[in-house]
CSV table of C-alpha atoms and ligand atoms in Angstrom, one decimal:
chain,number,residue,atom,x,y,z
A,1201,MET,CA,0.0,0.0,0.0
A,1202,PRO,CA,1.4,3.4,-0.9
A,1203,ARG,CA,1.6,5.9,1.9
A,1204,SER,CA,-1.3,8.3,2.3
A,1205,GLU,CA,0.8,11.0,4.1
A,1206,PHE,CA,4.0,12.6,2.8
A,1207,LEU,CA,7.2,11.3,4.5
A,1208,PRO,CA,9.6,14.3,4.8
A,1209,PHE,CA,13.2,13.8,4.0
A,1210,SER,CA,14.8,14.7,7.3
A,1211,PRO,CA,12.7,16.5,10.0
A,1212,PRO,CA,14.2,17.4,13.4
A,1213,TYR,CA,13.4,15.1,16.3
A,1214,LEU,CA,12.6,17.3,19.3
A,1215,SER,CA,11.0,16.2,22.6
A,1216,GLU,CA,9.1,18.1,25.3
A,1217,LYS,CA,12.5,18.3,27.1
A,1218,GLU,CA,14.0,20.6,24.4
A,1219,ILE,CA,10.9,22.8,24.6
A,1220,GLU,CA,11.1,23.1,28.4
A,1221,ALA,CA,14.8,23.9,28.3
A,1222,VAL,CA,14.1,26.8,25.9
A,1223,ALA,CA,11.3,28.1,28.1
A,1224,ALA,CA,13.6,27.9,31.1
A,1225,VAL,CA,16.3,30.0,29.3
A,1226,LEU,CA,13.7,32.6,28.4
A,1227,ARG,CA,12.9,33.0,32.1
A,1228,THR,CA,16.5,33.9,32.8
A,1229,ASP,CA,18.5,37.1,31.9
A,1230,TRP,CA,20.9,35.2,29.6
A,1231,LEU,CA,19.5,34.9,26.2
A,1232,SER,CA,22.7,35.3,24.2
A,1233,SER,CA,26.0,33.4,25.0
A,1234,GLY,CA,26.1,32.8,28.7
A,1235,PRO,CA,26.1,29.9,31.2
A,1236,LYS,CA,24.2,27.4,28.9
A,1237,THR,CA,26.6,28.0,26.1
A,1238,LYS,CA,29.6,27.4,28.4
A,1239,GLU,CA,27.9,24.2,29.6
A,1240,PHE,CA,27.2,23.1,26.0
A,1241,GLU,CA,30.8,23.6,25.0
A,1242,ASN,CA,32.1,21.7,28.1
A,1243,THR,CA,29.7,18.8,27.6
A,1244,PHE,CA,30.6,18.6,23.8
A,1245,LYS,CA,34.3,18.8,24.7
A,1246,THR,CA,34.1,16.0,27.2
A,1247,MET,CA,31.9,13.8,25.0
A,1248,THR,CA,34.2,14.0,21.9
A,1249,GLY,CA,37.5,14.2,23.9
A,1250,ALA,CA,38.3,17.5,22.1
A,1251,HIS,CA,41.2,19.7,23.3
A,1252,ALA,CA,38.8,22.7,23.3
A,1253,ALA,CA,35.4,23.5,22.0
A,1254,LEU,CA,33.7,26.8,20.8
A,1255,ALA,CA,30.0,27.1,20.1
A,1256,LEU,CA,29.2,29.2,17.1
A,1257,ASN,CA,26.0,30.2,15.3
A,1258,SER,CA,26.8,27.9,12.3
A,1259,ALA,CA,29.4,25.5,11.0
A,1260,THR,CA,29.9,27.9,8.1
A,1261,ALA,CA,31.0,30.6,10.6
A,1262,GLY,CA,33.5,28.1,12.0
A,1263,LEU,CA,34.9,27.2,8.6
A,1264,HIS,CA,35.3,30.9,7.8
A,1265,LEU,CA,37.1,31.5,11.1
A,1266,ALA,CA,39.4,28.5,10.3
A,1267,MET,CA,40.3,30.2,7.0
A,1268,VAL,CA,41.1,33.5,8.8
A,1269,LEU,CA,43.1,31.7,11.5
A,1270,HIS,CA,45.2,29.8,8.9
A,1271,LYS,CA,45.7,33.0,6.9
A,1272,VAL,CA,44.2,31.8,3.7
A,1273,GLY,CA,44.3,34.6,1.2
A,1274,PRO,CA,44.9,35.6,-2.5
A,1275,ASP,CA,48.2,33.7,-3.0
A,1276,THR,CA,47.1,30.5,-1.2
A,1277,GLU,CA,45.1,27.4,-2.2
A,1278,VAL,CA,42.7,25.3,-0.2
A,1279,ILE,CA,42.2,21.7,-1.5
A,1280,THR,CA,38.7,20.3,-0.9
A,1281,THR,CA,36.2,17.9,-2.3
A,1282,PRO,CA,33.7,18.7,-5.1
A,1283,MET,CA,31.1,16.5,-3.3
A,1284,THR,CA,30.1,18.9,-0.5
A,1285,PHE,CA,27.7,21.6,0.4
A,1286,CYS,CA,28.6,25.0,-1.1
A,1287,ALA,CA,29.6,26.5,2.3
A,1288,THR,CA,32.8,24.4,2.4
A,1289,ALA,CA,34.1,26.2,-0.7
A,1290,ASN,CA,32.3,29.5,-0.2
A,1291,VAL,CA,34.4,30.4,2.9
A,1292,VAL,CA,37.6,30.1,0.8
A,1293,GLU,CA,36.2,32.7,-1.6
A,1294,HIS,CA,35.2,34.9,1.4
A,1295,VAL,CA,38.9,35.3,2.3
A,1296,ARG,CA,39.9,35.6,-1.4
A,1297,GLY,CA,41.7,32.3,-1.4
A,1298,ASN,CA,41.7,29.8,-4.3
A,1299,VAL,CA,39.6,26.6,-4.3
A,1300,VAL,CA,41.4,23.6,-5.6
A,1301,LEU,CA,39.3,20.5,-6.0
A,1302,ALA,CA,40.4,16.9,-5.6
A,1303,ASP,CA,38.0,14.3,-7.0
A,1304,ILE,CA,36.3,11.6,-4.9
A,1305,ASP,CA,36.5,7.9,-4.5
A,1306,PRO,CA,33.6,6.6,-6.6
A,1307,GLU,CA,32.4,4.1,-3.9
A,1308,THR,CA,32.6,6.0,-0.6
A,1309,LEU,CA,32.2,9.5,-2.3
A,1310,LEU,CA,35.0,10.7,0.1
A,1311,ILE,CA,37.9,12.9,-1.1
A,1312,ASP,CA,40.6,10.7,-2.5
A,1313,PRO,CA,44.1,11.3,-0.9
A,1314,LYS,CA,45.8,10.3,-4.1
A,1315,GLU,CA,44.0,13.1,-5.9
A,1316,ILE,CA,44.9,15.6,-3.1
A,1317,GLU,CA,48.6,14.6,-3.5
A,1318,LYS,CA,48.5,15.4,-7.3
A,1319,ARG,CA,47.2,18.9,-6.5
A,1320,MET,CA,49.5,19.9,-3.7
A,1321,THR,CA,51.8,23.0,-4.5
A,1322,LYS,CA,53.8,25.5,-2.6
A,1323,ARG,CA,50.6,27.6,-2.3
A,1324,THR,CA,48.6,24.8,-0.6
A,1325,ARG,CA,47.7,26.3,2.7
A,1326,VAL,CA,44.8,24.1,3.9
A,1327,ILE,CA,43.5,20.7,3.1
A,1328,LEU,CA,39.8,20.7,3.9
A,1329,PRO,CA,38.2,17.2,3.8
A,1330,VAL,CA,34.5,16.5,4.4
A,1331,HIS,CA,33.3,13.5,6.4
A,1332,TYR,CA,30.7,12.9,3.8
A,1333,ALA,CA,27.4,11.4,5.0
A,1334,GLY,CA,28.9,10.9,8.5
A,1335,HIS,CA,31.7,8.6,7.3
A,1336,PRO,CA,35.2,9.8,8.3
A,1337,ALA,CA,37.6,10.7,5.4
A,1338,ASP,CA,40.9,8.9,5.3
A,1339,MET,CA,42.5,11.2,8.0
A,1340,ASP,CA,45.8,9.3,8.4
A,1341,ALA,CA,46.7,9.8,4.8
A,1342,ILE,CA,45.4,13.4,4.7
A,1343,ASN,CA,47.2,14.4,7.9
A,1344,ALA,CA,50.5,12.8,6.5
A,1345,LEU,CA,50.1,14.7,3.2
A,1346,ALA,CA,49.5,18.0,5.0
A,1347,LYS,CA,52.6,17.4,7.2
A,1348,SER,CA,54.8,16.7,4.3
A,1349,GLY,CA,53.5,19.8,2.4
A,1350,GLY,CA,53.6,22.2,5.3
A,1351,ALA,CA,49.8,22.7,5.1
A,1352,PHE,CA,47.0,22.7,7.8
A,1353,VAL,CA,44.1,20.4,7.9
A,1354,VAL,CA,40.6,21.7,8.6
A,1355,GLU,CA,37.9,19.1,8.9
A,1356,ASP,CA,34.3,19.8,7.8
A,1357,ALA,CA,32.5,17.5,10.2
A,1358,ALA,CA,29.0,19.1,9.6
A,1359,HIS,CA,27.7,15.6,8.9
A,1360,CYS,CA,29.7,13.9,11.5
A,1361,MET,CA,28.5,14.4,15.0
A,1362,ALA,CA,29.7,11.3,16.9
A,1363,SER,CA,31.8,9.4,14.3
A,1364,LYS,CA,35.1,7.6,15.0
A,1365,VAL,CA,38.4,6.8,13.4
A,1366,GLY,CA,39.4,3.6,15.2
A,1367,GLU,CA,38.7,4.5,18.8
A,1368,ARG,CA,39.2,8.3,18.4
A,1369,TRP,CA,36.2,10.6,18.0
A,1370,ILE,CA,36.2,13.0,15.1
A,1371,GLY,CA,36.9,16.4,16.8
A,1372,ALA,CA,39.4,15.0,19.2
A,1373,GLY,CA,42.5,15.6,17.1
A,1374,ASP,CA,44.8,18.6,16.4
A,1375,ASN,CA,42.9,19.9,13.4
A,1376,LEU,CA,40.3,22.7,13.6
A,1377,THR,CA,37.1,20.7,13.1
A,1378,MET,CA,33.6,22.1,12.5
A,1379,PHE,CA,30.3,20.5,13.4
A,1380,SER,CA,26.9,21.7,12.3
A,1381,PHE,CA,23.6,21.8,14.3
A,1382,TYR,CA,21.5,23.0,11.4
A,1383,ALA,CA,17.9,21.8,11.5
A,1384,ASN,CA,18.4,18.6,9.5
A,1385,LYS,CA,21.7,17.5,11.0
A,1386,ASN,CA,22.0,14.5,13.4
A,1387,LEU,CA,22.0,16.9,16.4
A,1388,THR,CA,20.2,20.2,16.0
A,1389,THR,CA,19.9,23.6,17.7
A,1390,GLY,CA,17.9,25.1,14.8
A,1391,GLU,CA,21.0,26.9,13.6
A,1392,GLY,CA,24.4,26.4,15.3
A,1393,GLY,CA,27.8,24.9,15.1
A,1394,MET,CA,30.8,23.8,17.2
A,1395,MET,CA,34.5,24.3,16.5
A,1396,THR,CA,37.0,21.9,18.2
A,1397,GLY,CA,40.8,21.9,17.9
A,1398,PRO,CA,44.0,23.0,19.7
A,1399,GLU,CA,43.3,25.3,22.7
A,1400,ALA,CA,45.4,28.2,21.4
A,1401,LEU,CA,43.6,28.4,18.0
A,1402,VAL,CA,40.2,27.9,19.5
A,1403,ASP,CA,40.9,30.7,22.0
A,1404,GLU,CA,41.8,33.0,19.1
A,1405,ALA,CA,38.6,31.9,17.3
A,1406,ARG,CA,36.6,32.7,20.4
A,1407,MET,CA,37.8,36.4,20.2
A,1408,LEU,CA,37.3,36.6,16.5
A,1409,ALA,CA,33.7,35.2,16.9
A,1410,LEU,CA,32.8,38.0,19.1
A,1411,HIS,CA,33.8,41.2,17.2
A,1412,GLY,CA,37.5,40.7,18.1
A,1413,MET,CA,36.8,41.9,21.6
A,1414,SER,CA,39.2,40.9,24.3
A,1415,ARG,CA,36.2,40.0,26.6
A,1416,GLY,CA,32.8,38.4,26.0
A,1417,ALA,CA,29.5,39.7,27.3
A,1418,TYR,CA,29.4,37.1,30.0
A,1419,ASN,CA,32.8,38.3,31.3
A,1420,ARG,CA,31.6,41.9,31.2
A,1421,PHE,CA,28.1,41.8,32.5
A,1422,ALA,CA,28.0,39.0,35.0
A,1423,LYS,CA,28.8,39.6,38.7
A,1424,GLY,CA,32.6,40.0,39.1
A,1425,GLY,CA,32.9,41.1,35.4
A,1426,THR,CA,34.3,44.4,34.1
A,1427,TRP,CA,33.1,46.6,31.3
A,1428,LYS,CA,36.6,47.1,30.1
A,1429,TYR,CA,37.8,45.6,26.8
A,1430,ASP,CA,40.0,46.2,23.8
A,1431,VAL,CA,39.5,45.3,20.1
A,1432,PRO,CA,42.9,44.1,18.8
A,1433,VAL,CA,41.4,42.8,15.5
A,1434,PRO,CA,38.1,43.6,13.7
A,1435,GLY,CA,36.2,40.3,14.4
A,1436,TYR,CA,32.9,38.9,13.4
A,1437,LYS,CA,29.5,38.1,15.1
A,1438,TYR,CA,29.4,34.3,15.2
A,1439,ASN,CA,28.5,33.4,18.8
A,1440,LEU,CA,25.8,30.9,19.7
A,1441,THR,CA,22.8,31.9,21.9
A,1442,ASP,CA,21.9,30.3,25.2
A,1443,ILE,CA,18.5,29.6,23.7
A,1444,ALA,CA,20.2,27.4,21.1
A,1445,SER,CA,22.7,25.9,23.5
A,1446,ALA,CA,19.8,24.8,25.8
A,1447,ILE,CA,18.4,22.7,22.9
A,1448,GLY,CA,21.9,21.4,22.2
A,1449,LEU,CA,22.4,20.2,25.7
A,1450,VAL,CA,19.1,18.2,25.7
A,1451,GLN,CA,20.0,16.8,22.3
A,1452,LEU,CA,23.4,15.7,23.6
A,1453,SER,CA,21.7,14.0,26.7
A,1454,ARG,CA,19.5,12.1,24.2
A,1455,TRP,CA,22.4,11.3,22.0
A,1456,GLU,CA,22.4,7.5,22.4
A,1457,GLU,CA,18.6,7.3,21.8
A,1458,LEU,CA,18.9,9.5,18.6
A,1459,ALA,CA,21.8,7.4,17.2
A,1460,ALA,CA,20.1,4.1,18.0
A,1461,ARG,CA,16.9,5.1,16.2
A,1462,ARG,CA,18.9,6.3,13.2
A,1463,LEU,CA,20.8,3.0,13.1
A,1464,LYS,CA,17.5,1.0,13.0
A,1465,ILE,CA,16.4,2.8,9.9
A,1466,VAL,CA,19.8,2.2,8.3
A,1467,GLU,CA,19.6,-1.5,9.0
A,1468,VAL,CA,16.2,-1.7,7.3
A,1469,TYR,CA,17.7,-0.1,4.2
A,1470,GLU,CA,20.9,-2.2,4.3
A,1471,LYS,CA,19.0,-5.4,4.4
A,1472,ALA,CA,16.7,-4.5,1.5
A,1473,PHE,CA,19.4,-3.0,-0.8
A,1474,LYS,CA,22.4,-5.3,-0.3
A,1475,GLY,CA,23.4,-6.6,-3.7
A,1476,HIS,CA,20.5,-4.8,-5.4
A,1477,LYS,CA,20.3,-5.0,-9.1
A,1478,HIS,CA,19.2,-1.4,-9.7
A,1479,LEU,CA,21.0,0.6,-7.1
A,1480,VAL,CA,24.2,0.7,-5.0
A,1481,PRO,CA,24.3,2.0,-1.4
A,1482,LEU,CA,27.3,4.0,-0.2
A,1483,LYS,CA,30.3,1.8,0.7
A,1484,THR,CA,31.7,2.3,4.3
A,1485,ARG,CA,35.2,1.1,5.2
A,1486,ALA,CA,36.3,-1.0,8.1
A,1487,GLY,CA,38.0,0.8,11.0
A,1488,PHE,CA,35.7,3.8,10.9
A,1489,THR,CA,32.4,4.3,12.7
A,1490,THR,CA,29.8,6.4,10.8
A,1491,CYS,CA,27.0,8.4,12.4
A,1492,HIS,CA,24.8,7.8,9.3
A,1493,HIS,CA,23.9,11.4,8.6
A,1494,LEU,CA,22.7,10.5,5.1
A,1495,TYR,CA,21.6,7.3,3.3
A,1496,VAL,CA,22.9,7.8,-0.2
A,1497,ILE,CA,22.2,5.4,-3.0
A,1498,GLN,CA,23.5,5.5,-6.6
A,1499,LEU,CA,21.2,4.2,-9.3
A,1500,ASN,CA,22.4,1.7,-11.9
A,1501,LEU,CA,21.0,3.9,-14.7
A,1502,ASP,CA,21.8,1.3,-17.3
A,1503,THR,CA,19.2,-1.0,-15.8
A,1504,LEU,CA,16.4,1.6,-15.6
A,1505,THR,CA,14.4,3.5,-18.2
A,1506,ILE,CA,14.2,6.7,-16.0
A,1507,ASP,CA,16.9,9.0,-14.8
A,1508,ARG,CA,17.6,10.2,-11.2
A,1509,ASP,CA,15.3,13.3,-11.3
A,1510,GLN,CA,12.5,11.1,-12.5
A,1511,PHE,CA,13.2,8.5,-9.8
A,1512,ILE,CA,12.8,11.3,-7.2
A,1513,GLU,CA,9.6,12.4,-8.9
A,1514,GLN,CA,8.3,8.8,-8.7
A,1515,LEU,CA,9.2,8.7,-5.0
A,1516,ALA,CA,7.3,12.0,-4.4
A,1517,GLU,CA,4.3,10.5,-6.2
A,1518,ARG,CA,4.4,7.7,-3.6
A,1519,ASN,CA,4.6,10.3,-0.8
A,1520,ILE,CA,8.3,9.8,-0.1
A,1521,GLY,CA,10.6,12.9,0.2
A,1522,ALA,CA,14.1,12.5,-1.1
A,1523,SER,CA,17.1,14.8,-1.8
A,1524,VAL,CA,20.4,15.0,-3.5
A,1525,HIS,CA,23.7,15.6,-1.7
A,1526,TYR,CA,25.2,17.4,-3.6
A,1527,ARG,CA,25.4,19.3,-6.9
A,1528,PRO,CA,29.2,19.1,-7.0
A,1529,ILE,CA,31.0,22.4,-6.3
A,1530,HIS,CA,32.5,22.6,-9.8
A,1531,MET,CA,29.0,22.3,-11.4
A,1532,ASN,CA,27.7,25.5,-9.7
A,1533,SER,CA,27.8,28.5,-12.0
A,1534,TYR,CA,30.0,30.7,-9.9
A,1535,TYR,CA,32.8,28.1,-9.6
A,1536,ALA,CA,32.5,26.8,-13.1
A,1537,LYS,CA,32.9,30.3,-14.4
A,1538,LYS,CA,35.7,31.5,-12.1
A,1539,TYR,CA,37.9,28.4,-12.4
A,1540,GLY,CA,36.9,27.3,-16.0
A,1541,TRP,CA,35.6,23.9,-14.8
A,1542,THR,CA,33.3,21.6,-16.8
A,1543,PRO,CA,31.5,18.6,-15.3
A,1544,GLU,CA,34.3,16.4,-16.7
A,1545,SER,CA,37.0,18.2,-14.7
A,1546,PHE,CA,36.1,16.0,-11.8
A,1547,PRO,CA,34.5,12.9,-13.5
A,1548,ASN,CA,33.9,10.8,-10.4
A,1549,SER,CA,31.9,13.6,-8.8
A,1550,ALA,CA,29.9,14.3,-12.0
A,1551,ARG,CA,29.2,10.6,-12.5
A,1552,ALA,CA,28.0,10.2,-8.9
A,1553,PHE,CA,25.9,13.3,-9.1
A,1554,GLU,CA,24.0,12.1,-12.1
A,1555,ARG,CA,22.9,8.9,-10.3
A,1556,MET,CA,22.8,9.8,-6.6
A,1557,LEU,CA,19.9,10.4,-4.3
A,1558,SER,CA,19.5,10.5,-0.5
A,1559,LEU,CA,16.6,8.5,1.0
A,1560,PRO,CA,14.7,9.8,4.1
A,1561,LEU,CA,16.7,9.3,7.2
A,1562,SER,CA,16.2,10.9,10.7
A,1563,SER,CA,16.0,9.8,14.3
A,1564,ARG,CA,12.2,10.6,14.1
A,1565,MET,CA,11.6,7.9,11.5
A,1566,THR,CA,10.0,4.5,12.3
A,1567,GLU,CA,10.9,1.2,10.9
A,1568,THR,CA,7.5,1.0,9.3
A,1569,GLU,CA,8.2,4.2,7.5
A,1570,ALA,CA,11.6,2.8,6.4
A,1571,GLY,CA,9.6,-0.2,5.1
A,1572,ASP,CA,7.4,2.2,3.1
A,1573,VAL,CA,10.5,3.7,1.5
A,1574,VAL,CA,11.8,0.3,0.6
A,1575,GLU,CA,8.4,-0.7,-0.9
A,1576,ALA,CA,8.3,2.5,-3.0
A,1577,VAL,CA,11.9,2.1,-4.3
A,1578,GLU,CA,11.1,-1.5,-5.2
A,1579,ASP,CA,7.9,-0.6,-6.9
A,1580,ILE,CA,9.7,2.1,-9.0
A,1581,CYS,CA,12.5,-0.3,-9.9
A,1582,VAL,CA,10.0,-2.9,-11.1
A,1583,LYS,CA,7.9,-0.4,-13.1
A,1584,PHE,CA,10.9,1.2,-14.8
A,1585,LYS,CA,13.3,-1.6,-15.2
A,1586,ARG,CA,15.0,-1.8,-18.6
B,1426,LIG,C1,25.3,21.7,6.7
B,1426,LIG,C2,26.7,21.8,6.1
B,1426,LIG,C3,27.5,22.8,6.3
B,1426,LIG,C4,27.1,24.1,6.9
B,1426,LIG,O1,26.6,24.1,8.2
B,1426,LIG,P1,25.8,25.3,8.8
B,1426,LIG,O2,25.8,25.0,10.2
B,1426,LIG,O3,24.4,25.3,8.2
B,1426,LIG,O4,26.6,26.5,8.5
B,1426,LIG,C5,28.9,22.8,5.9
B,1426,LIG,N1,29.3,21.7,5.2
B,1426,LIG,C6,28.5,20.6,5.1
B,1426,LIG,C7,29.1,19.4,4.4
B,1426,LIG,C8,27.2,20.6,5.5
B,1426,LIG,O5,26.4,19.5,5.2
């Protein structure tokens, strides 16, 4: 039976606890960054084993700060993946740096270290891998390349709340690492982000994130604080509010429940799609733990009479929401024009883009709903098989 109600792609999963926590903050005097934000940072730091953590109003803000801190500018290059959200590349443009793309592994859709190596020059300032879909990039290889080339590594962990390389959490290393709490991410605060990394760099980021002032509001207006401050650099306005942090703290306390529910949905999909004739799920590698941010499949277009866009339309007709992650960076008009890229410049990304879609996945979904998705996918494959 097709669904009678639309199944959204990835709605947030909030409980009464988050709602109560926000109401409690509204009854205090601290709406902006204050005690809740401090607590959110400390809890996140403890959970991931990070050296230091800084709450920000988005992951994009954190990526921008990382570019500023690592002095990316006109004569420098940042190597990143075409298969990412535009923000990853946009921040390089914001500081007038140059985006250099390294193509992906066609099975994992993660940036390929061999492609990075080919593109390293004296101007390479930062390597910026993305832990695509929640699966960690090959950090040992990437860290080694950066070290040999005198470059920094900045990790875009927007998908990657609670993923591990071996026994180490993403965010616990020496690279500046950015997490996102945007509405559809694994853990949400509506809008928000977290930077982790070495203490000295995160301290500098803290100042830049609040106008470049030497003292935050909490240190100026709380008891024992002082109004005095200096502005040694013109900074930005990237701090997270206590309202958002209160949501984040509850989401962190529910983390195991959220992750377990997500895993159940993934298991339904894995069972149904293993060895499938018409589609290929994303490959994950041994030794890495993924947080399953996205469930991405690639269609075997040779075995179907419809293309990817039509497949998504067919899902919508069956009341299933789907999405595509992502239109590769080089296929967006700004980047194509500035750098003279064609789709074939990064063939693995272009090929994956043509056949990829992301099926509904969230902690809110039930296994019955996952079963509906499987049924719709099978129905479409039968109807449109070549
Ligand atoms: C969501 C996302 C971002 C941006 O996160 P915001 O918190 O919305 O700024 C950056 N990179 C990737 C890969 C993302 O998915």
